[in-house]
JSON list of C-alpha atoms in Angstrom, two decimals:
[
{"chain": "A", "resi": 1, "resn": "UNK", "atom": "CA", "xyz": [96.87, 4.14, -37.21]},
{"chain": "A", "resi": 2, "resn": "UNK", "atom": "CA", "xyz": [97.14, 3.76, -41.02]},
{"chain": "A", "resi": 3, "resn": "UNK", "atom": "CA", "xyz": [94.49, 1.00, -41.08]},
{"chain": "A", "resi": 4, "resn": "UNK", "atom": "CA", "xyz": [92.18, 3.09, -38.92]},
{"chain": "A", "resi": 5, "resn": "UNK", "atom": "CA", "xyz": [92.68, 6.09, -41.17]},
{"chain": "A", "resi": 6, "resn": "UNK", "atom": "CA", "xyz": [91.91, 4.05, -44.32]},
{"chain": "A", "resi": 7, "resn": "UNK", "atom": "CA", "xyz": [88.81, 2.59, -42.70]},
{"chain": "A", "resi": 8, "resn": "UNK", "atom": "CA", "xyz": [87.60, 6.08, -41.78]},
{"chain": "A", "resi": 9, "resn": "UNK", "atom": "CA", "xyz": [88.10, 7.37, -45.33]},
{"chain": "A", "resi": 10, "resn": "UNK", "atom": "CA", "xyz": [86.25, 4.35, -46.79]},
{"chain": "A", "resi": 11, "resn": "UNK", "atom": "CA", "xyz": [83.34, 4.86, -44.43]},
{"chain": "A", "resi": 12, "resn": "UNK", "atom": "CA", "xyz": [83.08, 8.53, -45.33]},
{"chain": "A", "resi": 13, "resn": "UNK", "atom": "CA", "xyz": [83.11, 7.68, -49.06]},
{"chain": "A", "resi": 14, "resn": "UNK", "atom": "CA", "xyz": [80.31, 5.13, -48.63]},
{"chain": "A", "resi": 15, "resn": "UNK", "atom": "CA", "xyz": [78.22, 7.59, -46.64]},
{"chain": "A", "resi": 16, "resn": "UNK", "atom": "CA", "xyz": [78.77, 10.28, -49.28]},
{"chain": "A", "resi": 17, "resn": "UNK", "atom": "CA", "xyz": [77.70, 8.00, -52.12]},
{"chain": "A", "resi": 18, "resn": "UNK", "atom": "CA", "xyz": [74.65, 6.87, -50.20]},
{"chain": "A", "resi": 19, "resn": "UNK", "atom": "CA", "xyz": [73.66, 10.44, -49.52]},
{"chain": "A", "resi": 20, "resn": "UNK", "atom": "CA", "xyz": [74.06, 11.43, -53.17]},
{"chain": "A", "resi": 21, "resn": "UNK", "atom": "CA", "xyz": [71.91, 8.52, -54.31]},
{"chain": "A", "resi": 22, "resn": "UNK", "atom": "CA", "xyz": [69.28, 9.45, -51.76]},
{"chain": "A", "resi": 23, "resn": "UNK", "atom": "CA", "xyz": [69.23, 13.07, -52.93]},
{"chain": "A", "resi": 24, "resn": "UNK", "atom": "CA", "xyz": [68.94, 11.98, -56.58]},
{"chain": "A", "resi": 25, "resn": "UNK", "atom": "CA", "xyz": [66.00, 9.68, -55.85]},
{"chain": "A", "resi": 26, "resn": "UNK", "atom": "CA", "xyz": [64.28, 12.41, -53.86]},
{"chain": "A", "resi": 27, "resn": "UNK", "atom": "CA", "xyz": [64.74, 14.91, -56.67]},
{"chain": "A", "resi": 28, "resn": "UNK", "atom": "CA", "xyz": [63.27, 12.48, -59.18]},
{"chain": "A", "resi": 29, "resn": "UNK", "atom": "CA", "xyz": [60.23, 11.89, -56.97]},
{"chain": "A", "resi": 30, "resn": "UNK", "atom": "CA", "xyz": [59.64, 15.62, -56.55]},
{"chain": "A", "resi": 31, "resn": "UNK", "atom": "CA", "xyz": [60.18, 16.51, -60.21]},
{"chain": "A", "resi": 32, "resn": "UNK", "atom": "CA", "xyz": [57.17, 17.45, -62.38]},
{"chain": "A", "resi": 33, "resn": "UNK", "atom": "CA", "xyz": [56.00, 14.60, -64.65]},
{"chain": "A", "resi": 34, "resn": "UNK", "atom": "CA", "xyz": [57.10, 14.82, -68.27]},
{"chain": "A", "resi": 35, "resn": "UNK", "atom": "CA", "xyz": [54.21, 15.55, -70.62]},
{"chain": "A", "resi": 36, "resn": "UNK", "atom": "CA", "xyz": [53.29, 12.73, -73.00]},
{"chain": "A", "resi": 37, "resn": "UNK", "atom": "CA", "xyz": [53.97, 13.46, -76.66]},
{"chain": "A", "resi": 38, "resn": "UNK", "atom": "CA", "xyz": [51.01, 14.77, -78.65]},
{"chain": "A", "resi": 39, "resn": "UNK", "atom": "CA", "xyz": [49.11, 12.25, -80.70]},
{"chain": "A", "resi": 40, "resn": "UNK", "atom": "CA", "xyz": [49.55, 12.43, -84.46]},
{"chain": "A", "resi": 41, "resn": "UNK", "atom": "CA", "xyz": [52.06, 14.29, -86.55]},
{"chain": "A", "resi": 42, "resn": "UNK", "atom": "CA", "xyz": [52.04, 17.26, -88.85]},
{"chain": "A", "resi": 43, "resn": "UNK", "atom": "CA", "xyz": [51.92, 20.95, -88.11]},
{"chain": "A", "resi": 44, "resn": "UNK", "atom": "CA", "xyz": [49.77, 22.20, -85.28]},
{"chain": "A", "resi": 45, "resn": "UNK", "atom": "CA", "xyz": [49.68, 18.79, -83.64]},
{"chain": "A", "resi": 46, "resn": "UNK", "atom": "CA", "xyz": [47.07, 17.52, -86.08]},
{"chain": "A", "resi": 47, "resn": "UNK", "atom": "CA", "xyz": [46.78, 13.82, -86.77]},
{"chain": "A", "resi": 48, "resn": "UNK", "atom": "CA", "xyz": [48.86, 12.67, -89.71]},
{"chain": "A", "resi": 49, "resn": "UNK", "atom": "CA", "xyz": [46.87, 11.82, -92.79]},
{"chain": "A", "resi": 50, "resn": "UNK", "atom": "CA", "xyz": [46.33, 8.14, -93.54]},
{"chain": "A", "resi": 51, "resn": "UNK", "atom": "CA", "xyz": [47.56, 6.35, -96.60]},
{"chain": "A", "resi": 52, "resn": "UNK", "atom": "CA", "xyz": [46.00, 7.62, -99.84]},
{"chain": "A", "resi": 53, "resn": "UNK", "atom": "CA", "xyz": [43.21, 5.50, -101.30]},
{"chain": "A", "resi": 54, "resn": "UNK", "atom": "CA", "xyz": [44.19, 3.06, -104.07]},
{"chain": "A", "resi": 55, "resn": "UNK", "atom": "CA", "xyz": [43.89, 4.45, -107.61]},
{"chain": "A", "resi": 56, "resn": "UNK", "atom": "CA", "xyz": [40.87, 3.67, -109.75]},
{"chain": "A", "resi": 57, "resn": "UNK", "atom": "CA", "xyz": [41.44, 0.85, -112.24]},
{"chain": "A", "resi": 58, "resn": "UNK", "atom": "CA", "xyz": [39.93, -0.16, -115.59]},
{"chain": "A", "resi": 59, "resn": "UNK", "atom": "CA", "xyz": [40.38, -3.74, -116.80]},
{"chain": "A", "resi": 60, "resn": "UNK", "atom": "CA", "xyz": [38.88, -6.04, -119.39]},
{"chain": "A", "resi": 61, "resn": "UNK", "atom": "CA", "xyz": [38.65, -9.75, -120.06]},
{"chain": "A", "resi": 62, "resn": "UNK", "atom": "CA", "xyz": [38.48, -8.95, -123.80]},
{"chain": "A", "resi": 63, "resn": "UNK", "atom": "CA", "xyz": [41.23, -6.40, -124.37]},
{"chain": "A", "resi": 64, "resn": "UNK", "atom": "CA", "xyz": [44.53, -5.70, -122.60]},
{"chain": "A", "resi": 65, "resn": "UNK", "atom": "CA", "xyz": [46.43, -2.49, -122.13]},
{"chain": "A", "resi": 66, "resn": "UNK", "atom": "CA", "xyz": [49.09, -2.22, -124.84]},
{"chain": "A", "resi": 67, "resn": "UNK", "atom": "CA", "xyz": [48.00, -5.39, -126.66]},
{"chain": "A", "resi": 68, "resn": "UNK", "atom": "CA", "xyz": [46.29, -5.44, -130.11]},
{"chain": "A", "resi": 69, "resn": "UNK", "atom": "CA", "xyz": [42.49, -5.54, -130.08]},
{"chain": "A", "resi": 70, "resn": "UNK", "atom": "CA", "xyz": [41.00, -8.87, -131.16]},
{"chain": "A", "resi": 71, "resn": "UNK", "atom": "CA", "xyz": [39.21, -8.83, -134.51]},
{"chain": "A", "resi": 72, "resn": "UNK", "atom": "CA", "xyz": [35.73, -9.50, -133.08]},
{"chain": "A", "resi": 73, "resn": "UNK", "atom": "CA", "xyz": [35.77, -6.03, -131.49]},
{"chain": "A", "resi": 74, "resn": "UNK", "atom": "CA", "xyz": [36.79, -4.25, -134.71]},
{"chain": "A", "resi": 75, "resn": "UNK", "atom": "CA", "xyz": [35.42, -3.63, -138.17]},
{"chain": "A", "resi": 76, "resn": "UNK", "atom": "CA", "xyz": [37.28, -6.77, -139.28]},
{"chain": "A", "resi": 77, "resn": "UNK", "atom": "CA", "xyz": [34.23, -8.64, -137.93]},
{"chain": "A", "resi": 78, "resn": "UNK", "atom": "CA", "xyz": [31.86, -6.60, -140.09]},
{"chain": "A", "resi": 79, "resn": "UNK", "atom": "CA", "xyz": [28.28, -6.46, -138.84]},
{"chain": "A", "resi": 80, "resn": "UNK", "atom": "CA", "xyz": [29.14, -9.04, -136.15]},
{"chain": "A", "resi": 81, "resn": "UNK", "atom": "CA", "xyz": [31.51, -6.69, -134.29]},
{"chain": "A", "resi": 82, "resn": "UNK", "atom": "CA", "xyz": [30.63, -6.20, -130.62]},
{"chain": "A", "resi": 83, "resn": "UNK", "atom": "CA", "xyz": [31.75, -3.97, -127.79]},
{"chain": "A", "resi": 84, "resn": "UNK", "atom": "CA", "xyz": [34.28, -5.47, -125.33]},
{"chain": "A", "resi": 85, "resn": "UNK", "atom": "CA", "xyz": [33.51, -6.18, -121.70]},
{"chain": "A", "resi": 86, "resn": "UNK", "atom": "CA", "xyz": [34.91, -3.55, -119.33]},
{"chain": "A", "resi": 87, "resn": "UNK", "atom": "CA", "xyz": [35.24, -3.63, -115.55]},
{"chain": "A", "resi": 88, "resn": "UNK", "atom": "CA", "xyz": [36.32, -0.87, -113.18]},
{"chain": "A", "resi": 89, "resn": "UNK", "atom": "CA", "xyz": [37.16, -0.88, -109.50]},
{"chain": "A", "resi": 90, "resn": "UNK", "atom": "CA", "xyz": [38.31, 1.27, -106.57]},
{"chain": "A", "resi": 91, "resn": "UNK", "atom": "CA", "xyz": [36.15, 4.25, -107.45]},
{"chain": "A", "resi": 92, "resn": "UNK", "atom": "CA", "xyz": [36.67, 7.13, -105.02]},
{"chain": "A", "resi": 93, "resn": "UNK", "atom": "CA", "xyz": [34.26, 7.84, -102.19]},
{"chain": "A", "resi": 94, "resn": "UNK", "atom": "CA", "xyz": [31.52, 10.26, -103.17]},
{"chain": "A", "resi": 95, "resn": "UNK", "atom": "CA", "xyz": [31.15, 8.96, -106.72]},
{"chain": "A", "resi": 96, "resn": "UNK", "atom": "CA", "xyz": [27.62, 9.63, -108.03]},
{"chain": "A", "resi": 97, "resn": "UNK", "atom": "CA", "xyz": [27.94, 8.45, -111.64]},
{"chain": "A", "resi": 98, "resn": "UNK", "atom": "CA", "xyz": [30.38, 7.14, -114.27]},
{"chain": "A", "resi": 99, "resn": "UNK", "atom": "CA", "xyz": [31.12, 8.18, -117.83]},
{"chain": "A", "resi": 100, "resn": "UNK", "atom": "CA", "xyz": [33.01, 6.27, -120.52]},
{"chain": "A", "resi": 101, "resn": "UNK", "atom": "CA", "xyz": [34.86, 7.63, -123.54]},
{"chain": "A", "resi": 102, "resn": "UNK", "atom": "CA", "xyz": [36.35, 5.44, -126.30]},
{"chain": "A", "resi": 103, "resn": "UNK", "atom": "CA", "xyz": [38.34, 7.24, -128.99]},
{"chain": "A", "resi": 104, "resn": "UNK", "atom": "CA", "xyz": [41.02, 6.78, -131.67]},
{"chain": "A", "resi": 105, "resn": "UNK", "atom": "CA", "xyz": [43.93, 9.00, -130.65]},
{"chain": "A", "resi": 106, "resn": "UNK", "atom": "CA", "xyz": [45.70, 9.18, -134.03]},
{"chain": "A", "resi": 107, "resn": "UNK", "atom": "CA", "xyz": [43.40, 11.12, -136.40]},
{"chain": "A", "resi": 108, "resn": "UNK", "atom": "CA", "xyz": [43.11, 14.90, -136.12]},
{"chain": "A", "resi": 109, "resn": "UNK", "atom": "CA", "xyz": [40.24, 15.96, -138.37]},
{"chain": "A", "resi": 110, "resn": "UNK", "atom": "CA", "xyz": [40.63, 19.51, -139.69]},
{"chain": "A", "resi": 111, "resn": "UNK", "atom": "CA", "xyz": [43.87, 19.73, -137.66]},
{"chain": "A", "resi": 112, "resn": "UNK", "atom": "CA", "xyz": [41.77, 20.21, -134.53]},
{"chain": "A", "resi": 113, "resn": "UNK", "atom": "CA", "xyz": [42.20, 19.08, -130.94]},
{"chain": "A", "resi": 114, "resn": "UNK", "atom": "CA", "xyz": [39.53, 16.39, -131.25]},
{"chain": "A", "resi": 115, "resn": "UNK", "atom": "CA", "xyz": [40.31, 12.89, -132.45]},
{"chain": "A", "resi": 116, "resn": "UNK", "atom": "CA", "xyz": [37.74, 10.28, -133.53]},
{"chain": "A", "resi": 117, "resn": "UNK", "atom": "CA", "xyz": [35.04, 9.33, -131.02]},
{"chain": "A", "resi": 118, "resn": "UNK", "atom": "CA", "xyz": [33.94, 5.68, -131.08]},
{"chain": "A", "resi": 119, "resn": "UNK", "atom": "CA", "xyz": [31.67, 5.50, -128.04]},
{"chain": "A", "resi": 120, "resn": "UNK", "atom": "CA", "xyz": [30.60, 7.43, -125.01]},
{"chain": "A", "resi": 121, "resn": "UNK", "atom": "CA", "xyz": [28.31, 6.46, -122.16]},
{"chain": "A", "resi": 122, "resn": "UNK", "atom": "CA", "xyz": [27.27, 8.77, -119.35]},
{"chain": "A", "resi": 123, "resn": "UNK", "atom": "CA", "xyz": [25.18, 8.73, -116.17]},
{"chain": "A", "resi": 124, "resn": "UNK", "atom": "CA", "xyz": [26.01, 5.12, -115.37]},
{"chain": "A", "resi": 125, "resn": "UNK", "atom": "CA", "xyz": [24.88, 4.72, -111.73]},
{"chain": "A", "resi": 126, "resn": "UNK", "atom": "CA", "xyz": [27.32, 4.89, -108.82]},
{"chain": "A", "resi": 127, "resn": "UNK", "atom": "CA", "xyz": [26.66, 1.20, -108.13]},
{"chain": "A", "resi": 128, "resn": "UNK", "atom": "CA", "xyz": [27.85, 0.18, -111.62]},
{"chain": "A", "resi": 129, "resn": "UNK", "atom": "CA", "xyz": [31.24, -1.47, -112.00]},
{"chain": "A", "resi": 130, "resn": "UNK", "atom": "CA", "xyz": [31.11, -2.95, -115.50]},
{"chain": "A", "resi": 131, "resn": "UNK", "atom": "CA", "xyz": [29.78, -2.92, -119.01]},
{"chain": "A", "resi": 132, "resn": "UNK", "atom": "CA", "xyz": [29.17, -6.39, -120.42]},
{"chain": "A", "resi": 133, "resn": "UNK", "atom": "CA", "xyz": [30.34, -7.56, -123.81]},
{"chain": "A", "resi": 134, "resn": "UNK", "atom": "CA", "xyz": [28.03, -6.70, -126.71]},
{"chain": "A", "resi": 135, "resn": "UNK", "atom": "CA", "xyz": [26.11, -3.73, -125.31]},
{"chain": "A", "resi": 136, "resn": "UNK", "atom": "CA", "xyz": [23.17, -3.21, -127.67]},
{"chain": "A", "resi": 137, "resn": "UNK", "atom": "CA", "xyz": [23.69, -0.24, -130.02]},
{"chain": "A", "resi": 138, "resn": "UNK", "atom": "CA", "xyz": [20.00, -0.05, -130.94]},
{"chain": "A", "resi": 139, "resn": "UNK", "atom": "CA", "xyz": [19.02, 2.68, -128.47]},
{"chain": "A", "resi": 140, "resn": "UNK", "atom": "CA", "xyz": [20.57, 5.72, -126.85]},
{"chain": "A", "resi": 141, "resn": "UNK", "atom": "CA", "xyz": [18.98, 4.68, -123.54]},
{"chain": "A", "resi": 142, "resn": "UNK", "atom": "CA", "xyz": [20.44, 1.72, -121.64]},
{"chain": "A", "resi": 143, "resn": "UNK", "atom": "CA", "xyz": [18.58, -0.41, -119.05]},
{"chain": "A", "resi": 144, "resn": "UNK", "atom": "CA", "xyz": [20.42, 1.10, -116.08]},
{"chain": "A", "resi": 145, "resn": "UNK", "atom": "CA", "xyz": [19.30, 4.63, -116.99]},
{"chain": "A", "resi": 146, "resn": "UNK", "atom": "CA", "xyz": [22.55, 5.65, -118.67]},
{"chain": "A", "resi": 147, "resn": "UNK", "atom": "CA", "xyz": [22.84, 7.00, -122.21]},
{"chain": "A", "resi": 148, "resn": "UNK", "atom": "CA", "xyz": [25.18, 6.28, -125.11]},
{"chain": "A", "resi": 149, "resn": "UNK", "atom": "CA", "xyz": [26.23, 7.71, -128.45]},
{"chain": "A", "resi": 150, "resn": "UNK", "atom": "CA", "xyz": [29.15, 7.33, -130.87]},
{"chain": "A", "resi": 151, "resn": "UNK", "atom": "CA", "xyz": [29.36, 10.70, -132.55]},
{"chain": "A", "resi": 152, "resn": "UNK", "atom": "CA", "xyz": [27.07, 9.58, -135.35]},
{"chain": "A", "resi": 153, "resn": "UNK", "atom": "CA", "xyz": [23.95, 9.08, -133.22]},
{"chain": "A", "resi": 154, "resn": "UNK", "atom": "CA", "xyz": [20.99, 7.82, -135.14]},
{"chain": "A", "resi": 155, "resn": "UNK", "atom": "CA", "xyz": [22.81, 7.04, -138.38]},
{"chain": "A", "resi": 156, "resn": "UNK", "atom": "CA", "xyz": [21.70, 3.56, -139.41]},
{"chain": "A", "resi": 157, "resn": "UNK", "atom": "CA", "xyz": [20.01, 3.12, -136.06]},
{"chain": "A", "resi": 158, "resn": "UNK", "atom": "CA", "xyz": [23.37, 2.66, -134.31]},
{"chain": "A", "resi": 159, "resn": "UNK", "atom": "CA", "xyz": [23.79, 4.68, -131.12]},
{"chain": "A", "resi": 160, "resn": "UNK", "atom": "CA", "xyz": [26.45, 2.51, -129.45]},
{"chain": "A", "resi": 161, "resn": "UNK", "atom": "CA", "xyz": [29.97, 1.21, -129.84]},
{"chain": "A", "resi": 162, "resn": "UNK", "atom": "CA", "xyz": [31.54, 1.96, -133.22]},
{"chain": "A", "resi": 163, "resn": "UNK", "atom": "CA", "xyz": [34.30, -0.63, -133.76]},
{"chain": "A", "resi": 164, "resn": "UNK", "atom": "CA", "xyz": [37.85, 0.50, -134.56]},
{"chain": "A", "resi": 165, "resn": "UNK", "atom": "CA", "xyz": [38.44, 0.71, -138.29]},
{"chain": "A", "resi": 166, "resn": "UNK", "atom": "CA", "xyz": [41.73, 2.41, -139.24]},
{"chain": "A", "resi": 167, "resn": "UNK", "atom": "CA", "xyz": [42.87, 2.66, -142.89]},
{"chain": "A", "resi": 168, "resn": "UNK", "atom": "CA", "xyz": [43.95, -0.63, -144.42]},
{"chain": "A", "resi": 169, "resn": "UNK", "atom": "CA", "xyz": [47.54, -1.58, -145.17]},
{"chain": "A", "resi": 170, "resn": "UNK", "atom": "CA", "xyz": [49.03, 1.01, -142.81]},
{"chain": "A", "resi": 171, "resn": "UNK", "atom": "CA", "xyz": [51.94, -0.44, -140.86]},
{"chain": "A", "resi": 172, "resn": "UNK", "atom": "CA", "xyz": [51.63, 1.89, -137.88]},
{"chain": "A", "resi": 173, "resn": "UNK", "atom": "CA", "xyz": [48.60, 0.99, -135.70]},
{"chain": "A", "resi": 174, "resn": "UNK", "atom": "CA", "xyz": [46.06, 3.43, -134.35]},
{"chain": "A", "resi": 175, "resn": "UNK", "atom": "CA", "xyz": [45.69, 3.53, -130.58]},
{"chain": "A", "resi": 176, "resn": "UNK", "atom": "CA", "xyz": [42.26, 3.27, -129.02]},
{"chain": "A", "resi": 177, "resn": "UNK", "atom": "CA", "xyz": [41.78, 4.76, -125.56]},
{"chain": "A", "resi": 178, "resn": "UNK", "atom": "CA", "xyz": [39.11, 3.40, -123.24]},
{"chain": "A", "resi": 179, "resn": "UNK", "atom": "CA", "xyz": [38.64, 5.92, -120.41]},
{"chain": "A", "resi": 180, "resn": "UNK", "atom": "CA", "xyz": [36.36, 5.69, -117.39]},
{"chain": "A", "resi": 181, "resn": "UNK", "atom": "CA", "xyz": [35.56, 8.75, -115.27]},
{"chain": "A", "resi": 182, "resn": "UNK", "atom": "CA", "xyz": [34.11, 8.74, -111.74]},
{"chain": "A", "resi": 183, "resn": "UNK", "atom": "CA", "xyz": [32.02, 11.88, -111.27]},
{"chain": "A", "resi": 184, "resn": "UNK", "atom": "CA", "xyz": [30.70, 13.52, -108.12]},
{"chain": "A", "resi": 185, "resn": "UNK", "atom": "CA", "xyz": [27.29, 14.15, -109.69]},
{"chain": "A", "resi": 186, "resn": "UNK", "atom": "CA", "xyz": [24.95, 12.99, -112.44]},
{"chain": "A", "resi": 187, "resn": "UNK", "atom": "CA", "xyz": [25.00, 14.99, -115.64]},
{"chain": "A", "resi": 188, "resn": "UNK", "atom": "CA", "xyz": [22.07, 16.91, -117.10]},
{"chain": "A", "resi": 189, "resn": "UNK", "atom": "CA", "xyz": [22.63, 16.26, -120.81]},
{"chain": "A", "resi": 190, "resn": "UNK", "atom": "CA", "xyz": [20.27, 15.62, -123.72]},
{"chain": "A", "resi": 191, "resn": "UNK", "atom": "CA", "xyz": [20.28, 12.26, -125.48]},
{"chain": "A", "resi": 192, "resn": "UNK", "atom": "CA", "xyz": [21.94, 13.90, -128.51]},
{"chain": "A", "resi": 193, "resn": "UNK", "atom": "CA", "xyz": [24.82, 15.32, -126.45]},
{"chain": "A", "resi": 194, "resn": "UNK", "atom": "CA", "xyz": [28.18, 15.65, -128.17]},
{"chain": "A", "resi": 195, "resn": "UNK", "atom": "CA", "xyz": [31.58, 14.82, -126.73]},
{"chain": "A", "resi": 196, "resn": "UNK", "atom": "CA", "xyz": [32.15, 18.56, -126.24]},
{"chain": "A", "resi": 197, "resn": "UNK", "atom": "CA", "xyz": [28.93, 18.71, -124.22]},
{"chain": "A", "resi": 198, "resn": "UNK", "atom": "CA", "xyz": [30.02, 15.78, -122.08]},
{"chain": "A", "resi": 199, "resn": "UNK", "atom": "CA", "xyz": [33.50, 17.15, -121.44]},
{"chain": "A", "resi": 200, "resn": "UNK", "atom": "CA", "xyz": [32.11, 20.55, -120.49]},
{"chain": "A", "resi": 201, "resn": "UNK", "atom": "CA", "xyz": [29.60, 18.97, -118.09]},
{"chain": "A", "resi": 202, "resn": "UNK", "atom": "CA", "xyz": [32.30, 16.78, -116.49]},
{"chain": "A", "resi": 203, "resn": "UNK", "atom": "CA", "xyz": [34.74, 19.66, -115.97]},
{"chain": "A", "resi": 204, "resn": "UNK", "atom": "CA", "xyz": [35.10, 20.29, -112.25]},
{"chain": "A", "resi": 205, "resn": "UNK", "atom": "CA", "xyz": [33.37, 17.05, -111.27]},
{"chain": "A", "resi": 206, "resn": "UNK", "atom": "CA", "xyz": [35.95, 14.34, -112.05]},
{"chain": "A", "resi": 207, "resn": "UNK", "atom": "CA", "xyz": [36.71, 12.49, -108.82]},
{"chain": "A", "resi": 208, "resn": "UNK", "atom": "CA", "xyz": [38.62, 9.60, -110.43]},
{"chain": "A", "resi": 209, "resn": "UNK", "atom": "CA", "xyz": [39.88, 8.35, -113.78]},
{"chain": "A", "resi": 210, "resn": "UNK", "atom": "CA", "xyz": [41.35, 5.18, -115.26]},
{"chain": "A", "resi": 211, "resn": "UNK", "atom": "CA", "xyz": [42.21, 4.12, -118.79]},
{"chain": "A", "resi": 212, "resn": "UNK", "atom": "CA", "xyz": [43.61, 1.41, -120.99]},
{"chain": "A", "resi": 213, "resn": "UNK", "atom": "CA", "xyz": [44.95, 1.86, -124.52]},
{"chain": "A", "resi": 214, "resn": "UNK", "atom": "CA", "xyz": [44.98, -0.85, -127.16]},
{"chain": "A", "resi": 215, "resn": "UNK", "atom": "CA", "xyz": [46.47, -0.65, -130.69]},
{"chain": "A", "resi": 216, "resn": "UNK", "atom": "CA", "xyz": [44.92, -1.94, -133.89]},
{"chain": "A", "resi": 217, "resn": "UNK", "atom": "CA", "xyz": [45.83, -1.93, -137.58]},
{"chain": "A", "resi": 218, "resn": "UNK", "atom": "CA", "xyz": [44.70, -3.98, -140.54]}
]
C-alpha cells in the first residue's frame, strides 16, 4: 500500500508540473509582443547627436607653436625677411572665406586694447588651405582675390607681412599670434580696411578659429 501511495503522489506531482508548464507556454504565446525600443537617444526620442567635428587647426613648416621664430621671418633678416608658410585644415562646413591676423601681443599703444598688427589677409576663398612662404607685399590684392594690409598700408609700397621686430636687448620675448578665422560669408571691406573694420565685419560670422603663437626677442 505504501509503494502504491508513493507512486500515486509522484504521478500527481508530474501531472501538476506538466500542466503548469503548459499554462505558462500558452500565456507567453497569447501575450502581446513587447515594443522594440525607440531608435536614438535624447529627449523626445530624437536621434542622439553624432560626434562633434574635429577642431580647425593651423600649422606651419616654418614656425612652431611655442618655439622662437627663425631669423629669416623677422627684422633680423632686414630687407630679405619673408612671411612664413601657413597651412590650415578641418575648416567647418559652411565656410565661405578665411581671414588671417598676425599681431604682437605684448605692446599696448596708448594703453589701449589693441596691440601691434603685423599682417592681415581677408576674403581668402573657401577652397584655400594655405599661404605659401614669401607672399609678395607689393600689392594689397593677391592672386586668389583676397586682400592684405599690415596697418601701415602703402608706406614704402609694403602692403603685406611686417616682420616681428621687438626692442633690442630685452630679455623677455614678445609673442606673435598667427590666427586663422573661418567665416560663413565673404566680407565687404575696402582695400584700406583697418583691423577694427575687419573685426567688426567678422563679428557674428566666425564659424571656426585656430592659432599658433611664437616668441621672438633680439
